PDB file of C-alpha atoms in Angstrom:
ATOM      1  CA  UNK A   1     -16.755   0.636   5.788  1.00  0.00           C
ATOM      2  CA  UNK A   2     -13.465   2.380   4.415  1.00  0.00           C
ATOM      3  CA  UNK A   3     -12.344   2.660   7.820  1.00  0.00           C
ATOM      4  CA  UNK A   4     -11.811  -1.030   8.772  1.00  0.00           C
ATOM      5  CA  UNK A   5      -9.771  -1.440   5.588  1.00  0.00           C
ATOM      6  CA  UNK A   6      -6.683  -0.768   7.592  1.00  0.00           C
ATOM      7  CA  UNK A   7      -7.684  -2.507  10.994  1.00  0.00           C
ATOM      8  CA  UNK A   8      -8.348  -5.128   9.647  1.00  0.00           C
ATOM      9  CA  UNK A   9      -5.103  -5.504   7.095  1.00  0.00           C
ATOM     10  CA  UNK A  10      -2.860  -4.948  10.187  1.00  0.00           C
ATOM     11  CA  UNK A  11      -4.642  -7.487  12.377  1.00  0.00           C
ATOM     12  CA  UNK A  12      -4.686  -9.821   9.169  1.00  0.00           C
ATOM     13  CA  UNK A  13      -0.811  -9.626   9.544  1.00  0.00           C
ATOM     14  CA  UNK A  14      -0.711  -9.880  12.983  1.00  0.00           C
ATOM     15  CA  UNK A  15      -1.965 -13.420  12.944  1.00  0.00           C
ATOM     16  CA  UNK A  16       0.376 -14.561  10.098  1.00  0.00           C
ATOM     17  CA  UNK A  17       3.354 -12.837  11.779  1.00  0.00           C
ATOM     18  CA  UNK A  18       2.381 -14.801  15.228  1.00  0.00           C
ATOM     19  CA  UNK A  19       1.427 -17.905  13.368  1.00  0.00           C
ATOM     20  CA  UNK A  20       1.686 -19.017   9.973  1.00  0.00           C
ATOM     21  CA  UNK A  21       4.903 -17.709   9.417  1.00  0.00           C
ATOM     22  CA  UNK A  22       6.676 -20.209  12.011  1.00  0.00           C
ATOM     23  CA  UNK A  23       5.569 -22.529   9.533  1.00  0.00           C
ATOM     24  CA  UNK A  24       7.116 -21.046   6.397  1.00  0.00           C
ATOM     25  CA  UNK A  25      10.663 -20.497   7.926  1.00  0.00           C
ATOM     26  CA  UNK A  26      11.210 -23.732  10.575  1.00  0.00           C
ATOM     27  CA  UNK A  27      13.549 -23.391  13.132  1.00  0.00           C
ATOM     28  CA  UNK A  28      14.486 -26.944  12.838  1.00  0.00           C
ATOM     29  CA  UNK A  29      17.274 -26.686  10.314  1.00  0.00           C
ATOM     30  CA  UNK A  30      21.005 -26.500  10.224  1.00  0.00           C
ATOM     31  CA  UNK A  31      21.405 -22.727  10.794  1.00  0.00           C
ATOM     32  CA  UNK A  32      21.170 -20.555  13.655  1.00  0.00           C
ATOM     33  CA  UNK A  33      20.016 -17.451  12.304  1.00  0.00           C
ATOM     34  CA  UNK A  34      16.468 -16.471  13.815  1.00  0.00           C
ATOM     35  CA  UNK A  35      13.807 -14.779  11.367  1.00  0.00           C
ATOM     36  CA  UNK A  36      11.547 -12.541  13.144  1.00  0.00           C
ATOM     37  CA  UNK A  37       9.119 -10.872  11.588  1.00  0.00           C
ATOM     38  CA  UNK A  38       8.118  -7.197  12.839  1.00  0.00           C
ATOM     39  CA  UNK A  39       5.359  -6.642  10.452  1.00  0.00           C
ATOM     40  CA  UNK A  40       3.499  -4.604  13.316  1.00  0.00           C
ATOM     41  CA  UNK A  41       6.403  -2.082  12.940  1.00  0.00           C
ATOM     42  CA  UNK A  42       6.058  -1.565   9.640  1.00  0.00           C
ATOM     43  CA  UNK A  43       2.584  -0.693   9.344  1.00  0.00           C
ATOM     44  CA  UNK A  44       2.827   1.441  12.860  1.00  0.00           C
ATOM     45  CA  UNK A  45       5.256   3.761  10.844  1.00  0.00           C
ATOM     46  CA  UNK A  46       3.401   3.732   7.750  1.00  0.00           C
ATOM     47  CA  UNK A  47       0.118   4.450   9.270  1.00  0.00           C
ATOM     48  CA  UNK A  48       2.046   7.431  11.060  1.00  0.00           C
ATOM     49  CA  UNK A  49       3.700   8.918   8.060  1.00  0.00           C
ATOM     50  CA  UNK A  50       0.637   8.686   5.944  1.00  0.00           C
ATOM     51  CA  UNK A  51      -1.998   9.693   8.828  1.00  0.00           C
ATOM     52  CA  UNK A  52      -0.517  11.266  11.736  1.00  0.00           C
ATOM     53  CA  UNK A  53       1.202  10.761  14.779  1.00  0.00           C
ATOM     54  CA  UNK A  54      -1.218  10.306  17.398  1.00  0.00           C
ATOM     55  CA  UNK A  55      -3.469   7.922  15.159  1.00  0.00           C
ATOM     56  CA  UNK A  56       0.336   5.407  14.976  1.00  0.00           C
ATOM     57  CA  UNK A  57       0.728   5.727  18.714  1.00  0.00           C
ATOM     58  CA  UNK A  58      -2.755   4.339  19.441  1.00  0.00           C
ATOM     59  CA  UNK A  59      -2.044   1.655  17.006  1.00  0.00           C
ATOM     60  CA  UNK A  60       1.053   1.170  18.535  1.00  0.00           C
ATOM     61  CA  UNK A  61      -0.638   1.268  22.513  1.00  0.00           C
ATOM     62  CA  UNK A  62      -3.539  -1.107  20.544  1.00  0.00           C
ATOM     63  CA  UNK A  63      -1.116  -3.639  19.188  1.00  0.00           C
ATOM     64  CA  UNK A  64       0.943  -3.439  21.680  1.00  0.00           C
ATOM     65  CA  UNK A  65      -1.467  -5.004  24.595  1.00  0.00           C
ATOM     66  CA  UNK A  66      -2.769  -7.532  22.111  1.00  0.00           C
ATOM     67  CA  UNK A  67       1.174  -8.514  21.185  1.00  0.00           C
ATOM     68  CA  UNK A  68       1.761  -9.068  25.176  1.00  0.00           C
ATOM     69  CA  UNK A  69      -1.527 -10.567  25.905  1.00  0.00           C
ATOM     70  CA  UNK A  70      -1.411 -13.129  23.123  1.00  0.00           C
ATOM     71  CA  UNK A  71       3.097 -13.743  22.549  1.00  0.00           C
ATOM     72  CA  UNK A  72       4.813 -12.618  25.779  1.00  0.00           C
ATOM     73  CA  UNK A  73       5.442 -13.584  29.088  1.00  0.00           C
ATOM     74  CA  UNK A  74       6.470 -10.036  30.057  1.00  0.00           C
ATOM     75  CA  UNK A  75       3.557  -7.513  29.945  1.00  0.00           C
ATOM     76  CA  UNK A  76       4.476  -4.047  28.916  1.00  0.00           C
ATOM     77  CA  UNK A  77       7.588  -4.878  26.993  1.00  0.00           C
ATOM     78  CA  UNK A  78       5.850  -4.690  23.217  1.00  0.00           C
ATOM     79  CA  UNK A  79       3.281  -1.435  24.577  1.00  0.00           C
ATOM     80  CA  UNK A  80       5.979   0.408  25.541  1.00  0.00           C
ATOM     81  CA  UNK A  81       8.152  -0.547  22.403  1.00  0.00           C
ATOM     82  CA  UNK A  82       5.324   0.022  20.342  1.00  0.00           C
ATOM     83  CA  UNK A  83       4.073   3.026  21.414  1.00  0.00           C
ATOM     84  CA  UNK A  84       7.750   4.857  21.187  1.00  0.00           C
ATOM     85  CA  UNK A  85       7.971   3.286  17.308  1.00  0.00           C
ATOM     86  CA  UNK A  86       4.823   5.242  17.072  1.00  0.00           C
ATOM     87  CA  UNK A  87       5.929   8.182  18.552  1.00  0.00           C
ATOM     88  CA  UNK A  88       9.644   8.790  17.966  1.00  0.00           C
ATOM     89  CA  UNK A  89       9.900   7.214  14.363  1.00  0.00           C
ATOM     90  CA  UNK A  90       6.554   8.963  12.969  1.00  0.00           C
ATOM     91  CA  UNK A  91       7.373  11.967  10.651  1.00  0.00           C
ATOM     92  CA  UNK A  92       4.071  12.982   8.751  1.00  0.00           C
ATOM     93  CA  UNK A  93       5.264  15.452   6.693  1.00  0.00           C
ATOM     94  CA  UNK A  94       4.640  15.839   2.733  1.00  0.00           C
ATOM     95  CA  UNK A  95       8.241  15.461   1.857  1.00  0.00           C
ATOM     96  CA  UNK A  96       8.343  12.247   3.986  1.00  0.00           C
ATOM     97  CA  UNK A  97       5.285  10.718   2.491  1.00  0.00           C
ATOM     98  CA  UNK A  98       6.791  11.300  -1.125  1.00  0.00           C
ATOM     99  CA  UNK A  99      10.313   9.464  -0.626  1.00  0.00           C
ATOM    100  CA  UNK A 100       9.642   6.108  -0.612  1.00  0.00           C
ATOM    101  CA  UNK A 101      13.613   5.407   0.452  1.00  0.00           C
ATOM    102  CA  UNK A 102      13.263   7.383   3.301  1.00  0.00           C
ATOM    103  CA  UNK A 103      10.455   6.009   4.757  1.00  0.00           C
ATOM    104  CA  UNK A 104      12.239   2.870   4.270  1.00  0.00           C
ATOM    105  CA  UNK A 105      15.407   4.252   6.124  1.00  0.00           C
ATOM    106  CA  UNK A 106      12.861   4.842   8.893  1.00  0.00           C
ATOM    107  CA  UNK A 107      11.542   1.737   9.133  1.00  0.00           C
ATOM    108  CA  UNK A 108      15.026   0.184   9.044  1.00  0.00           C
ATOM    109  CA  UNK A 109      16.130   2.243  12.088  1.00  0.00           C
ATOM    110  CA  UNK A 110      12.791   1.401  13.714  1.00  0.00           C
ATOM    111  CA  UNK A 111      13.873  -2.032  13.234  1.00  0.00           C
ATOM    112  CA  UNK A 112      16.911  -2.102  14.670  1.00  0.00           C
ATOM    113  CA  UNK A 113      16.079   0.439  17.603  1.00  0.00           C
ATOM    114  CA  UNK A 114      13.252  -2.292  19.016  1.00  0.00           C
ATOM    115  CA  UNK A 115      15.065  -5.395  18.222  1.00  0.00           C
ATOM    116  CA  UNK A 116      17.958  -3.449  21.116  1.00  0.00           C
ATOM    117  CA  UNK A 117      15.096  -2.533  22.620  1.00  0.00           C
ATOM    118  CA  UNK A 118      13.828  -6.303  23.213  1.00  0.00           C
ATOM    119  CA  UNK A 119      17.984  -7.426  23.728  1.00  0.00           C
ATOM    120  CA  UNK A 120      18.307  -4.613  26.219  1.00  0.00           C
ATOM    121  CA  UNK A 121      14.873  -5.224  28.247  1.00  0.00           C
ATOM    122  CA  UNK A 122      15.594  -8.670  27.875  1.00  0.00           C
ATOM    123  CA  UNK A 123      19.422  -8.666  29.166  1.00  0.00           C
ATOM    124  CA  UNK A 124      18.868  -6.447  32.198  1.00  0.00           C
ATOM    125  CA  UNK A 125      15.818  -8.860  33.358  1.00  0.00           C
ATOM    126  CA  UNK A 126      18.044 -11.896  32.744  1.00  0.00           C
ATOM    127  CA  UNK A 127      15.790 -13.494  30.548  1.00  0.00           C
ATOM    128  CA  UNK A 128      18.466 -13.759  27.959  1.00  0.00           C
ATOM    129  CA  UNK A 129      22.019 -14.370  27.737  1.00  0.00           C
ATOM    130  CA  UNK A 130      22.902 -14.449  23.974  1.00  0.00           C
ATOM    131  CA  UNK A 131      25.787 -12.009  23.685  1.00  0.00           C
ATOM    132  CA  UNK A 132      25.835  -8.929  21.643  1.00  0.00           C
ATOM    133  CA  UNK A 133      27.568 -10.218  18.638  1.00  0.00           C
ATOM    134  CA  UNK A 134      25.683 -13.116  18.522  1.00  0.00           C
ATOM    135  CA  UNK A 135      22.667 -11.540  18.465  1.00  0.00           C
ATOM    136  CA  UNK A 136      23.557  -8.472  16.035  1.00  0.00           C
ATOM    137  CA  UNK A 137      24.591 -11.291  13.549  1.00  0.00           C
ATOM    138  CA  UNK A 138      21.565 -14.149  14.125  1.00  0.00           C
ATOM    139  CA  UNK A 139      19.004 -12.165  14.778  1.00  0.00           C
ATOM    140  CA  UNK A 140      19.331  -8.520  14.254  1.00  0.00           C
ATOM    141  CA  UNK A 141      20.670  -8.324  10.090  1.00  0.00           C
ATOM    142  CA  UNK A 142      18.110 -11.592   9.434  1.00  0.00           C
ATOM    143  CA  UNK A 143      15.463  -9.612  10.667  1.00  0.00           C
ATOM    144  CA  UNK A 144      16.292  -6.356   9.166  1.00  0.00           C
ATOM    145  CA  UNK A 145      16.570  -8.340   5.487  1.00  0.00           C
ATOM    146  CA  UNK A 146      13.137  -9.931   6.316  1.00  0.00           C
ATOM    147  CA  UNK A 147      11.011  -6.935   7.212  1.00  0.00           C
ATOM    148  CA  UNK A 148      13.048  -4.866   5.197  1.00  0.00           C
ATOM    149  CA  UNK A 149      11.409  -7.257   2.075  1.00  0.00           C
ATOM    150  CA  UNK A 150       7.930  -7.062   3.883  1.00  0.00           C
ATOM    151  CA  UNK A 151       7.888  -3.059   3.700  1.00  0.00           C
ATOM    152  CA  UNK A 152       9.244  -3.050   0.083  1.00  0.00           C
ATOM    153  CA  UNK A 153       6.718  -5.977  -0.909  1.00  0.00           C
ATOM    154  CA  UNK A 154       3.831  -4.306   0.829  1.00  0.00           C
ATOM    155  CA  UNK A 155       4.646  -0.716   0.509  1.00  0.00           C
ATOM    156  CA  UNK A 156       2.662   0.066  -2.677  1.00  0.00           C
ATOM    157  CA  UNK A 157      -0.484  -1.851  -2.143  1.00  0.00           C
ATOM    158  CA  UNK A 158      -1.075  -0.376   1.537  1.00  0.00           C
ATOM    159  CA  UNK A 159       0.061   3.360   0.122  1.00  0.00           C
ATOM    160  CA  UNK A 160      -3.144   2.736  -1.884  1.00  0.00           C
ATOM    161  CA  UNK A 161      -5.071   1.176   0.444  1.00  0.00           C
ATOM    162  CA  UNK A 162      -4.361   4.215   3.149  1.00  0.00           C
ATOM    163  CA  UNK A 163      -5.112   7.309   0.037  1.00  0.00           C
ATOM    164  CA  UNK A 164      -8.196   5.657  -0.783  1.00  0.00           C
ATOM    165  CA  UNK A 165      -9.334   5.105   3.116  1.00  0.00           C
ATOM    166  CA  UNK A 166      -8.209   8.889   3.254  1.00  0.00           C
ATOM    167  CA  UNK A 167     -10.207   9.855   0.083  1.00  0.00           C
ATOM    168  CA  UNK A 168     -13.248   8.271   1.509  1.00  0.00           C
ATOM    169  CA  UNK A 169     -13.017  10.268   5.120  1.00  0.00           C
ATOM    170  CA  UNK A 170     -12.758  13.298   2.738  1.00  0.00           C
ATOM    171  CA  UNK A 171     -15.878  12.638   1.490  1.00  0.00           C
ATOM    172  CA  UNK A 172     -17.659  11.328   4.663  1.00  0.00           C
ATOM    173  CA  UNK A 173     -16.449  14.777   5.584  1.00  0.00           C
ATOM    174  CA  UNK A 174     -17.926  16.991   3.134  1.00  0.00           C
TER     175      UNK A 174
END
């Protein structure tokens, strides 16, 4: 049973990223800076430090054709993005797992690297025209802040959640 744990924490968050949280942080008002929350992302890096590699990228390939299938109108865009997060920004290494900032630095590049990602895919398609300083200010910093919050509010609760799912494969083990 361990083993869902984590499955089904990550597609828990998946739904509120896609849906409830529109309706915490309207679009409506005065301001045009754009929250988007990359929850996904976090827990695609954490899984990888804390587990390994390979076990991030197929949660990144997993989420990724859900995230097109269910949010996009461009198949491929969040697989691909996802699947390099898992691959590129994954370092499971002891040292890693202990530093808490570092991970954090991590997931801040991570951040950043797919929200270009999305500009860049997005610019050379034409399916945006939002220029680059304009989006770095509306877009990119908001959305660091606000999954940069997420990982610090959710780091310690899933870093138990994830030693106790691997305590329990220990013992299946045995």
């Amino acid at each position: 049973m361990s083993r869902a744990y984590i499955p089904l924490i990550v597609f828990f968050f998946f739904v509120i990223e896609g849906t409830l949280f529109q309706l915490f942080v309207p679009h409506h008002h005065e301001w045009s800076y754009v929250f988007v929350p990359r929850f996904m992302i976090v827990f695609i890096i954490l899984i990888g430090i804390h587990f390994t590699r390979p076990v991030s990228l197929v949660y990144g390939l997993i989420v990724g054709v859900i995230y097109d299938v269910v949010y996009t109108q461009l198949l491929g865009a969040y697989i691909f993005g996802f699947a390099l997060i898992g691959y590129f920004f994954v370092f499971p290494y002891k040292r890693v797992q202990d530093m808490f900032l570092v991970q954090l630095v991590i997931i801040i590049a991570a951040l950043v690297f797919f929200e270009y990602y999305q500009y860049g895919l997005y610019a050379l398609i034409g399916l945006t025209d939002i220029e680059h300083r304009v989006f770095l200010q509306e877009r990119v910093l908001t959305s660091v802040v606000l999954n940069t919050a997420f990982a610090i509010l959710i780091y310690f609760p899933f870093l138990k959640l994830m030693q106790y799912v691997q305590k329990q494969e220990m013992v299946r083990n045995r």
